[in-house]
Short mmCIF file of C-alpha atoms in Angstrom, two decimals:
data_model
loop_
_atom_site.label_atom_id
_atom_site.label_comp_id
_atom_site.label_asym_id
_atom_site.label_seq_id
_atom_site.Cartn_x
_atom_site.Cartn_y
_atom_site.Cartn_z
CA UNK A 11 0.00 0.00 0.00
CA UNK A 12 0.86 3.53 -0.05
CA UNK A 13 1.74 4.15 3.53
CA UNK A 14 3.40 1.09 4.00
CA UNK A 15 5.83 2.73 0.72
CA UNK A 16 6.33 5.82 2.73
CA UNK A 17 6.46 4.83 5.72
CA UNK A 18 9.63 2.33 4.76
CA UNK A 19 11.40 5.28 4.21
CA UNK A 20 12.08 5.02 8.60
CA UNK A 21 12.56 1.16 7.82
CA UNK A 22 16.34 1.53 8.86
CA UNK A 23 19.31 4.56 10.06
CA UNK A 24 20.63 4.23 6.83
CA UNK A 25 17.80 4.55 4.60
CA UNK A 26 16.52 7.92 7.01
CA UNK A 27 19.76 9.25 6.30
CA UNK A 28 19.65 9.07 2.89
CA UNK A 29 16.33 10.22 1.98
CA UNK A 30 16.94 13.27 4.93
CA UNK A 31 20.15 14.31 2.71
CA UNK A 32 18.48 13.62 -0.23
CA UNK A 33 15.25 16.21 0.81
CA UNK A 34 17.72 19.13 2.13
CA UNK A 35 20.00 19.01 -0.66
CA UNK A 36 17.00 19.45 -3.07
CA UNK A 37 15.74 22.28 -0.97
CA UNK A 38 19.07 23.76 -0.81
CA UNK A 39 19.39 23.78 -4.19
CA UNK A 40 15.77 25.48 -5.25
CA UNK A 41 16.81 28.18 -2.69
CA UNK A 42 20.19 29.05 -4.35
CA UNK A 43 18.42 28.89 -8.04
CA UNK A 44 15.70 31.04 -6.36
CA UNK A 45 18.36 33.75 -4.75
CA UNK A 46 19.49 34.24 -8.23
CA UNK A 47 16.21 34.89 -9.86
CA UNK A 48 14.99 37.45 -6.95
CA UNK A 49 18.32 38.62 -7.44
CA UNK A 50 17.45 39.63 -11.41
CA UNK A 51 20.83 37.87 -12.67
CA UNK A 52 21.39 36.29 -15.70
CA UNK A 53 18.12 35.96 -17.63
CA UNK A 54 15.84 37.63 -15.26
CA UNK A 55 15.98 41.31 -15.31
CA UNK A 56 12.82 41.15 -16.27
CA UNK A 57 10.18 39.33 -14.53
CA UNK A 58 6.69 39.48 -11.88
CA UNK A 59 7.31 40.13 -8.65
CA UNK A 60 7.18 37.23 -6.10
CA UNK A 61 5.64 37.07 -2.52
CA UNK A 62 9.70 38.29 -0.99
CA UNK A 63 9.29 40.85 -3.15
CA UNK A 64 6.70 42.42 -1.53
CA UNK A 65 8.43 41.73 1.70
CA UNK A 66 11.28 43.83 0.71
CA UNK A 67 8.98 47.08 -0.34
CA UNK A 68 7.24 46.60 2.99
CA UNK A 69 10.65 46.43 4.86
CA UNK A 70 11.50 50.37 2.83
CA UNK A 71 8.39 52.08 3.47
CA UNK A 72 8.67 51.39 7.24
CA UNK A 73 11.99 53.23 7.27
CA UNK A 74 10.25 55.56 4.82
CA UNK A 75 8.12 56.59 7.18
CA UNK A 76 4.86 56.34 5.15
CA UNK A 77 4.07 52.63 6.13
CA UNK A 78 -0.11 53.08 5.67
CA UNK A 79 0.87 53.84 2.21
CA UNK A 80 1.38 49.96 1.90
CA UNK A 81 -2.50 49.05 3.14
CA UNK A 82 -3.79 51.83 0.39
CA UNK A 83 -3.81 49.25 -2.37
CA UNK A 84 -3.91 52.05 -4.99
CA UNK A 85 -0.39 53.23 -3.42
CA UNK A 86 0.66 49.80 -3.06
CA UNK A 87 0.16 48.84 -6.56
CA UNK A 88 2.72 52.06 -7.87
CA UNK A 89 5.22 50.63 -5.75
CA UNK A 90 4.83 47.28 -6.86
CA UNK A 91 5.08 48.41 -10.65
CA UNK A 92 8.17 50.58 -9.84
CA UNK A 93 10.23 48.14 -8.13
CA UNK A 94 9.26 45.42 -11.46
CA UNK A 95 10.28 48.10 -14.05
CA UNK A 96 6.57 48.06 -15.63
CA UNK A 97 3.36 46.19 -15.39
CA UNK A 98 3.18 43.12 -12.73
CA UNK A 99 0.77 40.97 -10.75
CA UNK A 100 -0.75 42.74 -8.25
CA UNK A 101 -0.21 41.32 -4.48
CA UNK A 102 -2.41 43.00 -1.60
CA UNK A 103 -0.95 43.83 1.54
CA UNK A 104 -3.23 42.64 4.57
CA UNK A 105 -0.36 41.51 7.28
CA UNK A 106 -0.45 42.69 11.00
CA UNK A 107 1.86 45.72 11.76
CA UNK A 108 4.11 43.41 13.44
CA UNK A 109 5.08 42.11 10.83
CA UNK A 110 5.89 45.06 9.05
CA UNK A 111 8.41 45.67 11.95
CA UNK A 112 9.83 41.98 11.58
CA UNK A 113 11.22 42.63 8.13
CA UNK A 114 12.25 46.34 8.55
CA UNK A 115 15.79 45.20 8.90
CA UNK A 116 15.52 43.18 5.77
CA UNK A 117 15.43 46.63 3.72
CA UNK A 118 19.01 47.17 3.87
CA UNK A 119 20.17 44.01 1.81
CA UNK A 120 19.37 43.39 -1.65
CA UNK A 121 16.14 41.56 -2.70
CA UNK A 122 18.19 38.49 -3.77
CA UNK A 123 20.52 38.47 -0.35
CA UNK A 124 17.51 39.22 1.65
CA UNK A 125 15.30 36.90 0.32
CA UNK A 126 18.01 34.17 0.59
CA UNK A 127 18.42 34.89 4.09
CA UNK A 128 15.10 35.13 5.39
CA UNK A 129 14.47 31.48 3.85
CA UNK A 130 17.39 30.15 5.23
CA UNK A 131 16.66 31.65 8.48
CA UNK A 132 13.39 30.23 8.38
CA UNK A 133 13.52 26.88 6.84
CA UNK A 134 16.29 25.73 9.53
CA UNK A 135 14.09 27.08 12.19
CA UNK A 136 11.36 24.76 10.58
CA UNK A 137 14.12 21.97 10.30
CA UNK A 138 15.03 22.25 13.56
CA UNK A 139 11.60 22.32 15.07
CA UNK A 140 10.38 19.90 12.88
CA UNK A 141 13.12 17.44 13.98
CA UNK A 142 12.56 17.90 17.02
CA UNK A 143 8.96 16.81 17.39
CA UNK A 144 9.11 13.86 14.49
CA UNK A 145 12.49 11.90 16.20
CA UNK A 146 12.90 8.83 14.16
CA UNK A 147 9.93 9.93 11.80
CA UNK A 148 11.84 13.19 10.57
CA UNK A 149 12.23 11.30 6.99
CA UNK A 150 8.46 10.54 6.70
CA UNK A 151 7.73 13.77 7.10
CA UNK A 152 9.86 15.85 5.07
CA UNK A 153 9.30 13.23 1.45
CA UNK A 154 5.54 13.92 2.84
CA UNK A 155 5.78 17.73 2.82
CA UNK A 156 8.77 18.03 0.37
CA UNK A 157 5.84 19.66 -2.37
CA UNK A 158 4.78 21.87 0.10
CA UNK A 159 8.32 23.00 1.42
CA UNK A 160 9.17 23.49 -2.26
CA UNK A 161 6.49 25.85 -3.12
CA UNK A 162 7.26 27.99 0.14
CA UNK A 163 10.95 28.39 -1.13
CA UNK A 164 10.13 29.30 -4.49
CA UNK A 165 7.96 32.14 -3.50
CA UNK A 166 9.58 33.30 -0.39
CA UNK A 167 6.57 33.45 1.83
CA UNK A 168 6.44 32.40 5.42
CA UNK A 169 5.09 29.40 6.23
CA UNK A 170 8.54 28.05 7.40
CA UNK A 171 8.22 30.62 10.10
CA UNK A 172 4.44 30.25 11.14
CA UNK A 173 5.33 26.31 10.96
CA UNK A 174 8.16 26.78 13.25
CA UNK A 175 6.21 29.06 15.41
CA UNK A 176 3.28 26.66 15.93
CA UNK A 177 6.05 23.79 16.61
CA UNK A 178 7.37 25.69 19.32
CA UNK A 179 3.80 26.06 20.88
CA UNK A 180 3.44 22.35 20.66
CA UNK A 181 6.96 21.67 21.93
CA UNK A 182 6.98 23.56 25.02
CA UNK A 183 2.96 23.08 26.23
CA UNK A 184 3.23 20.42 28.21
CA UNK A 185 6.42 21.78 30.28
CA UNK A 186 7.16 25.52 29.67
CA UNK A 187 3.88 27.11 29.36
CA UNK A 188 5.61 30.67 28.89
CA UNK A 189 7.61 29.25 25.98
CA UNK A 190 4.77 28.32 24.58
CA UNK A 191 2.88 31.27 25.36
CA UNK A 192 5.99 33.69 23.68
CA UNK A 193 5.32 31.57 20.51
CA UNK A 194 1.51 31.97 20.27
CA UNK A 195 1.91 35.08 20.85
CA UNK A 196 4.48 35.80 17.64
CA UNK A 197 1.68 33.97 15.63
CA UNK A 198 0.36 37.37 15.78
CA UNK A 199 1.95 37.68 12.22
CA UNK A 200 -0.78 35.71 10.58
CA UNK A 201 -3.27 35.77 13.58
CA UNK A 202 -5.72 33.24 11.51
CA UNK A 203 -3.37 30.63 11.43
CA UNK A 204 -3.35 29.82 15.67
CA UNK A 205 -7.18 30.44 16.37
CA UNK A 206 -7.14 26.45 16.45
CA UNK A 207 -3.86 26.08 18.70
CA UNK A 208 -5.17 28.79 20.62
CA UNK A 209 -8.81 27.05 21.28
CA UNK A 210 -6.31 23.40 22.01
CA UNK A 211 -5.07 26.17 24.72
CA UNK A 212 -8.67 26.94 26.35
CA UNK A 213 -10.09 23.82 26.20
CA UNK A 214 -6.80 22.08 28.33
CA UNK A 215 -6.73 25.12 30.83
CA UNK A 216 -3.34 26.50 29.94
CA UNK A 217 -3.31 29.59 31.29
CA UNK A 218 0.04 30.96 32.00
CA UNK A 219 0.39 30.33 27.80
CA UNK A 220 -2.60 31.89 27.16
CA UNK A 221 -1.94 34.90 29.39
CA UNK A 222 1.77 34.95 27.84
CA UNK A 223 0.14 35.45 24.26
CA UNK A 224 -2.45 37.75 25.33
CA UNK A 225 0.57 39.81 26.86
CA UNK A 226 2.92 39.12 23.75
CA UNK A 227 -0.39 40.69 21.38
CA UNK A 228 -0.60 43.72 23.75
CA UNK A 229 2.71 44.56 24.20
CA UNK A 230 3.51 44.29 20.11
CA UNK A 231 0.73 46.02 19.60
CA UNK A 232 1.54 49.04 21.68
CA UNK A 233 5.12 49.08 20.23
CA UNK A 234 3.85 49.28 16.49
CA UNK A 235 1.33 52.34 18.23
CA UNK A 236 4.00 54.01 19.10
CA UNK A 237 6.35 53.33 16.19
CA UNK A 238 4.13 54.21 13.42
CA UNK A 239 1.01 56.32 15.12
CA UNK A 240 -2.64 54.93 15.67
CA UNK A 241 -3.44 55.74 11.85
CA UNK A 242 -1.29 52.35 11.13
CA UNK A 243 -4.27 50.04 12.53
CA UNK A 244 -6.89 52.05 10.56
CA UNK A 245 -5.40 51.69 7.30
CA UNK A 246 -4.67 47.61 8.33
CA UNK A 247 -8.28 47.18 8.50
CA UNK A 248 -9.12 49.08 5.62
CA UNK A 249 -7.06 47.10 4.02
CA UNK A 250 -8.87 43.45 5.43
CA UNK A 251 -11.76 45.45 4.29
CA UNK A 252 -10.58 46.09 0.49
CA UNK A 253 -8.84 42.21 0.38
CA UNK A 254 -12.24 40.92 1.28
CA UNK A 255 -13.73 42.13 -1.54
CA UNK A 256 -10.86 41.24 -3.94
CA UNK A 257 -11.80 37.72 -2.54
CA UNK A 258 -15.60 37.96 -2.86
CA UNK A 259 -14.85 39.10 -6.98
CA UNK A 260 -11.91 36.01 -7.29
CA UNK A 261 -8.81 38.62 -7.97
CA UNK A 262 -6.59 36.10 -6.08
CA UNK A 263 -4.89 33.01 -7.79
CA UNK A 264 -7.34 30.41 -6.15
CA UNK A 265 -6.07 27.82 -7.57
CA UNK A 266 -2.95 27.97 -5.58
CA UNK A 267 -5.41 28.66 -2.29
CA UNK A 268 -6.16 25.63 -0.21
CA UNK A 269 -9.68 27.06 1.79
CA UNK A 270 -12.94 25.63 1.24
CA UNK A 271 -14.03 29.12 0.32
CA UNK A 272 -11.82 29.17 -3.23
CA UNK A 273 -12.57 25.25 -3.84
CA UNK A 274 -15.67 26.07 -4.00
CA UNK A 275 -16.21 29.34 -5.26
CA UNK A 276 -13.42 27.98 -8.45
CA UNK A 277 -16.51 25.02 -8.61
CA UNK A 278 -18.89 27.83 -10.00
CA UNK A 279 -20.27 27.96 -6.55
CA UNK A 280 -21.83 32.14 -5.88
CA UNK A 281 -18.95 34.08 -3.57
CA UNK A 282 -22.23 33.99 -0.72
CA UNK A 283 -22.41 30.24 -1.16
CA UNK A 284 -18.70 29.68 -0.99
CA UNK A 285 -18.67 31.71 2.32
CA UNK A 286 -21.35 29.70 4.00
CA UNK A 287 -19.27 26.59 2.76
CA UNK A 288 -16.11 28.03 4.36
CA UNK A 289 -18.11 28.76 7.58
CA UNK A 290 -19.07 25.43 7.91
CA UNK A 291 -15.97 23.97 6.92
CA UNK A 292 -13.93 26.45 9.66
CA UNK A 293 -16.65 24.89 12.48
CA UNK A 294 -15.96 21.13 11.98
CA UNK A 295 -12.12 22.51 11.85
CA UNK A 296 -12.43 23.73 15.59
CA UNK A 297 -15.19 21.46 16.65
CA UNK A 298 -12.44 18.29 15.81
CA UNK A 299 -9.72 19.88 18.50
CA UNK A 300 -12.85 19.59 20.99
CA UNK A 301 -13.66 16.17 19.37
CA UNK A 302 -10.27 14.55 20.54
CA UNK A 303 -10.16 16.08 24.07
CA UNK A 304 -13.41 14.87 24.79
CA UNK A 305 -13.28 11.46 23.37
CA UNK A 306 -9.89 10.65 25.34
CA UNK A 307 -7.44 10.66 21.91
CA UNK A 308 -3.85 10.88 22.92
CA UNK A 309 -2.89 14.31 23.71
CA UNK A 310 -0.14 14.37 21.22
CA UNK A 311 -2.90 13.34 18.48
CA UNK A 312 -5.05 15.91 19.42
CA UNK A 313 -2.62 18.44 19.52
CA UNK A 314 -1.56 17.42 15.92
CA UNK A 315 -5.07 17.63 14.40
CA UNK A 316 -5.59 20.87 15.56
CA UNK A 317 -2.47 21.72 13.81
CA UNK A 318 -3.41 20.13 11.04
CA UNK A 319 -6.94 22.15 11.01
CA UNK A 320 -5.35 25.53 11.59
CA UNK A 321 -4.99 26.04 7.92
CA UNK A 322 -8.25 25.22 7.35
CA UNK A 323 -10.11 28.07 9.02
CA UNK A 324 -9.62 31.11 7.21
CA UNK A 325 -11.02 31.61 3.60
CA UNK A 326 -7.52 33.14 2.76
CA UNK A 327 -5.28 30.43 3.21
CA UNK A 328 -2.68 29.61 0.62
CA UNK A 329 -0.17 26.23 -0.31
CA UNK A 330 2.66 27.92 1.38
CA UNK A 331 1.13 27.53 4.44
CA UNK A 332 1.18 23.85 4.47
CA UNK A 333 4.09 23.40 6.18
CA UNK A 334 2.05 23.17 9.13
CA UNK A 335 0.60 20.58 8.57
CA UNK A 336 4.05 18.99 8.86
CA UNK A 337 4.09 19.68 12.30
CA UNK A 338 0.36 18.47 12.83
CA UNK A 339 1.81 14.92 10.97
CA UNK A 340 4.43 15.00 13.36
CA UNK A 341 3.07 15.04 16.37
CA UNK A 342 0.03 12.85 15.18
CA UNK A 343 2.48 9.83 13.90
CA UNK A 344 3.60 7.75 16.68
CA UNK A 345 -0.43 7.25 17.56
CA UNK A 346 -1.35 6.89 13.86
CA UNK A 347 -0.46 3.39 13.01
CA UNK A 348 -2.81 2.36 16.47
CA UNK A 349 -5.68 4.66 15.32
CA UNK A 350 -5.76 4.37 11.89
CA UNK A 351 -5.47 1.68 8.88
CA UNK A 352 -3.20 1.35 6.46
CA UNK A 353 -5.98 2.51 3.77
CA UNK A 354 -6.34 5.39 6.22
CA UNK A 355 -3.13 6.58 6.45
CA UNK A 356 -2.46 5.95 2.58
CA UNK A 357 -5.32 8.87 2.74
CA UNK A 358 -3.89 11.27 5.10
CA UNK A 359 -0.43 10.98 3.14
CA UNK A 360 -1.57 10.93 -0.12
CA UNK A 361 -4.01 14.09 0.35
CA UNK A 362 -0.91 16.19 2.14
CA UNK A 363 1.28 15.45 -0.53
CA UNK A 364 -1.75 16.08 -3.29
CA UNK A 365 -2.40 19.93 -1.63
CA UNK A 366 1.06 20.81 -1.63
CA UNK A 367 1.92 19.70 -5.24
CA UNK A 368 -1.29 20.81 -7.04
CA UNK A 369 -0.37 24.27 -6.83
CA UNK A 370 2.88 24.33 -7.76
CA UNK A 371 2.51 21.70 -10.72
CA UNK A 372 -0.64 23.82 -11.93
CA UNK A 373 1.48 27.06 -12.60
CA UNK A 374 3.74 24.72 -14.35
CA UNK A 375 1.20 23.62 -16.63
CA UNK A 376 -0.02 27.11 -16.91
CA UNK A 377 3.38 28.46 -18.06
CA UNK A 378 3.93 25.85 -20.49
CA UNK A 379 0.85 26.18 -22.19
CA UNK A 380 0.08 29.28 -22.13
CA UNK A 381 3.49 31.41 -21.10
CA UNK A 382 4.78 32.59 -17.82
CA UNK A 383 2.52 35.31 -17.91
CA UNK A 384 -0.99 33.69 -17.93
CA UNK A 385 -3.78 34.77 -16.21
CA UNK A 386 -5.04 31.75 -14.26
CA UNK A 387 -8.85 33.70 -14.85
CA UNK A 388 -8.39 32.96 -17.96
CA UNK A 389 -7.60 29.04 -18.16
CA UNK A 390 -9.26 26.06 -16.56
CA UNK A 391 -7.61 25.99 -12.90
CA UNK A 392 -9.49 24.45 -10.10
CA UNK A 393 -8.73 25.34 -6.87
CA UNK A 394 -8.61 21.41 -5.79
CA UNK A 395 -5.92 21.90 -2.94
CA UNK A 396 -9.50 23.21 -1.22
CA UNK A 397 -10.89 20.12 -1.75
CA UNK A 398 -8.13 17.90 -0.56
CA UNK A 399 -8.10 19.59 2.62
CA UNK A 400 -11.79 19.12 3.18
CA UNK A 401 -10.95 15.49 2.33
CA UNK A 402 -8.19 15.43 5.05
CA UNK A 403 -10.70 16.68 7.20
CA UNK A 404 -13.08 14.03 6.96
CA UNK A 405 -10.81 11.43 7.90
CA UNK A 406 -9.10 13.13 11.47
CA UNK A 407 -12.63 13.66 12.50
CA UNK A 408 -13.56 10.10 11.84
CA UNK A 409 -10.47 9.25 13.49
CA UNK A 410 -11.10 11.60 16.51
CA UNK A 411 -14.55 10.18 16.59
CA UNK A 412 -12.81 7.29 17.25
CA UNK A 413 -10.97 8.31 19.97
CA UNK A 414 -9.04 5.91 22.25
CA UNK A 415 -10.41 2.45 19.49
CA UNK A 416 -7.51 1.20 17.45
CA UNK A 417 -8.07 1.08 13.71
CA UNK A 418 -10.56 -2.02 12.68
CA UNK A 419 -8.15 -5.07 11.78
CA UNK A 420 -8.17 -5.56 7.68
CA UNK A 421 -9.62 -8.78 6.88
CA UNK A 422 -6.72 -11.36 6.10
CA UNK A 423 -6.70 -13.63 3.26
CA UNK A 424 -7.81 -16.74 3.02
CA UNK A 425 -5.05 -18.84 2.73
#
């Protein structure tokens, strides 16, 4: 079966070696290529900006001092143009003004050096974190996710860092609440992304983490007042405000979101429709982290599916934020082979792998057929990665539903 092919991959030291070298040189590799494209050299002085990109004009205007400008989407779109030399896709600016601060220091290298270094930074954060959770299942893992790591490199977004973040949450609840707590509490980059840690949190009475993050949000928050003035959080939410709407009319490249909402709405579904449908979907998501505490699953397991879920709460949720769901398989692994069959887990791996891939190998066939400029609005381009998630869904719940009953036997052969 399926699982039983990946999951050989742990079979012996040697063979996790191997395939652990085989992952990080791979990744190493797409991140030098990539330095040298962000960096314009050879045959790229002219191209579309990428997600780093818009990192780096962030990271200027706050030493500009006209960071709002950036939430103005009319102003945001000039700057965009200017810094690609002419016309480019348009990317909205909707992050916290924390974040904003995070990559200030990031506008005194060059896009390529920057964007080099904040990957690298990031991705052995991940590693590390990663690592540390999966033990002797760290090879599983990263063939598993290697799709989704991929895509996260080649754009330069963060989900190495929200991944990392999240891992530190999960590392640290049982034993150092306040580590845990500092680590929530930095989630405040991409706030939508820990509601589901964050109920895990409430529901298992861990309050010293839960004040920590409560005091990590308040104290950022105050620092950003005071760097950049109380006009900074008006123009964030008018910019949530404008983004929605971009979403409701399908300006985004759904097919490279993973939410229920985009799945949908791609489906010919109306934007109202594809809401409800992301409402509901965003309720099972939290009701499963309730599911596993009260139906006795292990807490590890539990822990993991709400991981797992996070990413499925928000209607703007994209494939470079599967890297989470690394973490989730992590922690959920040494319980999964009890709780759930081999056809099961040939699921759960195959739909991971299938959302972090589609993306990525849908711009491929996008750029072959129809250039590296085409407009995905255009062309055929499902947002499917919605639909695998919704998939993966189904199953932890069932599993959860579960709870402490070890997977129904398979019947054997006759011989």
């Amino acid at each position: 079966m399926f699982a039983e092919t990946l999951e050989a991959v742990q079979s012996s030291p040697s063979k996790r070696t191997a395939y652990v070298r085989f992952v990080l040189a791979a990744l190493a590799a797409i991140a030098v290529f990539k330095s040298f494209w962000f960096a314009r050299s050879g045959g790229w002085t002219e191209r579309e900006l990428a997600d780093f990109d818009a990192f780096h004009i962030v990271a200027q205007h706050v030493w500009r001092g006209d960071l709002d400008q950036v939430y103005h989407f009319d102003a945001l779109l000039k700057m965009q143009m200017e810094a690609a030399g002419g016309a480019t896709g348009f990317m909205p600016w909707t992050y916290p003004p924390q974040y904003d601060l995070l990559l200030a220091p990031f506008a005194f290298l060059p896009v390529g050096v920057g964007y080099l270094l904040f990957t690298a930074a990031t991705l052995a954060l991940y590693l590390v974190t990663l690592r540390a959770i999966a033990g002797r299942n760290f090879a599983q893992v990263l063939v598993i996710l290697f799709p989704a790591m991929a895509i996260t490199i080649g754009c330069g977004q963060n989900g190495f860092l929200t991944g990392a973040l999240i891992g530190l949450v999960c590392l640290n609840v049982e034993r150092r609440q306040l580590l845990a707590g500092l680590a929530l509490g930095a989630m405040v980059i991409k706030p939508h992304l820990a509601i589901a840690a964050g109920i895990y949190l409430l529901v298992t009475r861990r309050w010293i983490a839960l004040g920590t993050a409560a005091a990590v949000v308040l104290v950022s928050s105050l620092l950003c007042t005071l760097l950049f003035g109380w006009q900074i959080w008006f123009a964030w939410l008018g910019a949530i405000r404008e983004s929605a709407s971009y979403l409701e009319q399908g300006f985004y490249p759904l097919f490279r979101m993973i939410s229920a909402y985009a799945a949908l709405y791609k489906a010919g579904l109306p934007a109202s429709t594809a809401f409800w449908g992301q409402t509901a979907v965003a309720g099972l998501a939290l009701s499963a982290v309730l599911l596993g505490v009260v139906r006795g699953a292990a807490p590890a397991f539990t822990l993991g599916a709400a991981v797992m879920v996070s990413v499925m709460i928000s209607p703007y949720a994209y494939d470079y934020d599967l890297p989470m769901l690394g973490i989730g398989l992590a922690l959920m692994l040494p319980d999964l082979a009890r709780m759930a069959g081999p056809r099961e887990r040939s699921v759960i791996y195959g739909l991971i792998l299938f959302a972090g891939a589609y993306g990525l190998l849908q711009s491929a066939r996008l750029a072959v057929q129809f250039g590296p400029k085409a407009d995905p609005d255009q062309h055929f381009a499902p947002a499917l990665g919605g639909f695998a998630l919704m998939a993966l869904l189904a199953v932890l719940l069932r599993l959860l539903w579960r709870g402490t009953q070890p997977a129904p036997a398979l019947p054997q052969a006759a011989e």
